[in-house]
Amino acid sequence: MTVMIKVVFVFAFVVLTSAHDGCMLQTFNLGEGDLYGINNVPTAEACKDICMSDWKCKAFTWVTWKRCSIKSDKHKAQSACNHCTSGKAECFKDDPRWQPSKLTNVALRENVVARSSGERHGGKPDRAIDNSTVTYWHGGSCSYSNTQNNVGWWEVDLDKTYTIDHIMIYSRSDREQNWLNGAKVLVGNQFCQELSNMEKNLMKGHKIDCGGRKLVGKKIRIEKHQQFIVLCEVQVMVENPDVAESPATPSPAELPGELLGDHYNVAYKKKVKYSSIHGNIEGYVVVDGFTSQEMWRQSCFHSNRKGGVEFWEVDLARNYQIDMIKIFTRTDCCTYRDLGMKVYVGDNFCGVITKDHGRQAVAHEVKCEKELMAGSKVRIEKLFDYLQLCEVQVLVKSDEISEKPEVTVWPGERSGEFTNVAVGKKATQSSTAHNGEASRGTDGYDDGKWGAGTCTHTEYNGLQFWEVDLGKVYDIDHIVINGRTDCCEDRLNGARVLLGKNTVGYLEWPRNYKKPMTFKNETGMQGRVVRIEKINEVITVCEVKVMVKNDQLFEEVTTTAERFQNVALQKPTWQSSERHGGVSSRVVDGYPDLTKWRENSCAHTDNEEYSVWGVNLEKAYYIDRIIVYTRSDCCHDHSKYATVSVDGRVVGNLGSENGVKWTFDLGGFKGHNVTIQKRSGRRHPLMLCEVQVIVDNEFEPDESYVDPINSKAENKALKAKTSAMTSMFGGSANKINDGIVNGDFFGGSCYFSGPNQGPNMVTVATKGPVGSVSVYPRLDSYEKDTIDGAWVRAGDKLCGQIEYVAGKMYYTVDCGQVQGPVSISKLGWLSICEVVVHSS
């Protein structure tokens, strides 16, 4: 241990009598000569350095077994300075360290204030800017800080912003010589340099040049984690400090961060945010520059574990081309918690921690494809577990630090040659039970245990589905479905997989199958919305990955619709009432084969005299045909004679015979809404199991074609007198030229003949030539019995005979422009809803 001896001295040198090497310094203080003796100084050069470090020192003597003295002749002494054991200050005035400097130590100027994280042993912070480079404690010129929030720091406020040339730091030489090793020097908010080898060249001081960079700042700060800061002098050297205008302080986006070898750590001291905190150590310690990996050192952040995803995120202030991310985690406990941590750069998934380093004091290194590592934020997250981080370094190559790369937002999580484009996308489902939200199916976590909080859960009854909107149409290679592994694995067995409205297959999921299921359609899959559905079963998915080849991600894909498309599928529906849970939406659930009540795919109204069900197609289509399915297990008469209408116009009915399926060919009839209604004097319910409205996507409507009732040509029947041989039920002859073509007799616009032993006939007394006659039949019931075989005449000419076609809206015959009147006759019952007569 070094011992200092103070001896009153007037004019001469005093020699230590100790057997140990020592150093005697002669100083002058207010005219009084003081001699200081310091033991254990190993060489004369060290004794000389001590004298040089104290501006009050005038001479030195190094005492050992041999002594050396020099003459007072300056020139002779100069040549011997490097080998002498004693001398006067003038002997080494030519040393470069004693030459006048072109730089100014602005730390000595007025209004400069030094602060620190507390004070110990009387070591006030302003001692480090008192213009004395004495480096031994009893010289009374060293500051000594405490720690604050586990960090020791000292800083000087220069009162003005300067461009710093370099900083000289003189640390204590008699004890604690290595305490400053690892301390960080900052200029303003900019990292300058990390201190090292401070135990060497103690008397000469340490020059800190920030790696050759000229940093701008108003404050100089020196800090170290869990360490007192002891400084004997800090000199802030500036060239031309008296310029009128201060240099601009860099913005946060201009701060490159901490220099680590040939990389910058751009996360250093940047803003952070995090999901939660466990304990009292805030998340900013993860970017404080200290890589201690033990929790007790209070340099590690610890999140809570509230369920779901815990995260920590740093904002880098601008975009960087990141080379690597280093993550320092705890080594004193719980290292298994590192597994499964996901790392994102901006919105791009970069990697996941898959290795437990145990108690090795090493960092996890994360590096992914270059295009994924350009961004302004780095996010680390963990599902349903504590997140433990001690330091995160976001490393950018030094020669790329000034680059501001374009950011590519990758449309999913990249995995080899494929990308999961479903992750993070909007998911919806038919219902939610037990808080199993739909978003869990695309949260990026595929843990199959319910307790992990990453599985969805719907209700049970009726059609249940889960779906995800990918945001655009992709050419999908395959779909990976992760189901539950702790229970109920076979719930997805038989579930239907759809892309948009098109079924691409069904899942075969055996009981106790706990692995992910890969679904692939060899004919190709193109679509935007992926849907999984099943009737009368809970839909639970723990992750759905929609995999697209990386080289096809940014291609524009257009889907080719199948020629015939059911445009009623899952469209908005309604009905006049509901009974036994038979909701109207079941009729467009896409399961036409489920026609038994227990299969929960049929709608059911209450017992009503008039029951109605309808579907809104959401826009007008040229309808090729309508297919209606009713119950197969019961109650066939409940749907008899129910009429099918398009935009209020009857196009057919379900007839009187027992059946399950009815088809109405409309041949391109344009419509927006489809309704099915039933009148029943016995108050029966209406029960439907499926309605399909089929559109031919290759159908090209002839715009020149017009329904006869809508033709601009004069309808000669409108103003003509009508007559009938018989009529009944209010269906008088004048109903056939009222301009209303609805085929529903009960709508009050149709003629109905009475009983007659011969033919029944209705006549329209048109004038002038008759070119064509269009007959609109009754369509709500008995349509075949009341129109099939009817004769159409103009005057005495038989124009033609009507042959019934199911679902046909009207029949047109050519009369060749003969003179009227027009008559329509038939053996047996005759019912007509409208007659249109054109002269051409």
mmCIF file of C-alpha atoms in Angstrom, residues 30 192 225 233 273 277 357 361 373 425 457 519 613 697 743 807:
data_model
loop_
_atom_site.group_PDB
_atom_site.id
_atom_site.type_symbol
_atom_site.label_atom_id
_atom_site.label_comp_id
_atom_site.label_asym_id
_atom_site.label_seq_id
_atom_site.Cartn_x
_atom_site.Cartn_y
_atom_site.Cartn_z
ATOM 1 C CA LEU A 30 1.657 30.504 -0.939
ATOM 2 C CA CYS A 192 -18.284 8.052 -27.103
ATOM 3 C CA HIS A 225 -23.214 -0.207 -13.500
ATOM 4 C CA GLU A 233 -9.451 15.277 -13.349
ATOM 5 C CA LYS A 273 -41.877 0.047 -24.128
ATOM 6 C CA ILE A 277 -43.142 -5.332 -15.233
ATOM 7 C CA HIS A 357 -27.415 -21.671 -23.043
ATOM 8 C CA ALA A 361 -22.498 -16.019 -20.007
ATOM 9 C CA MET A 373 -33.624 -6.875 -40.973
ATOM 10 C CA LYS A 425 -54.096 -11.358 -40.076
ATOM 11 C CA HIS A 457 -63.053 -22.115 -29.230
ATOM 12 C CA PHE A 519 -53.703 -29.880 -46.025
ATOM 13 C CA TRP A 613 -88.041 -17.077 -45.783
ATOM 14 C CA ASN A 697 -70.291 -17.136 -64.789
ATOM 15 C CA GLY A 743 -97.666 -15.611 -61.327
ATOM 16 C CA GLY A 807 -90.356 -22.862 -64.142
#
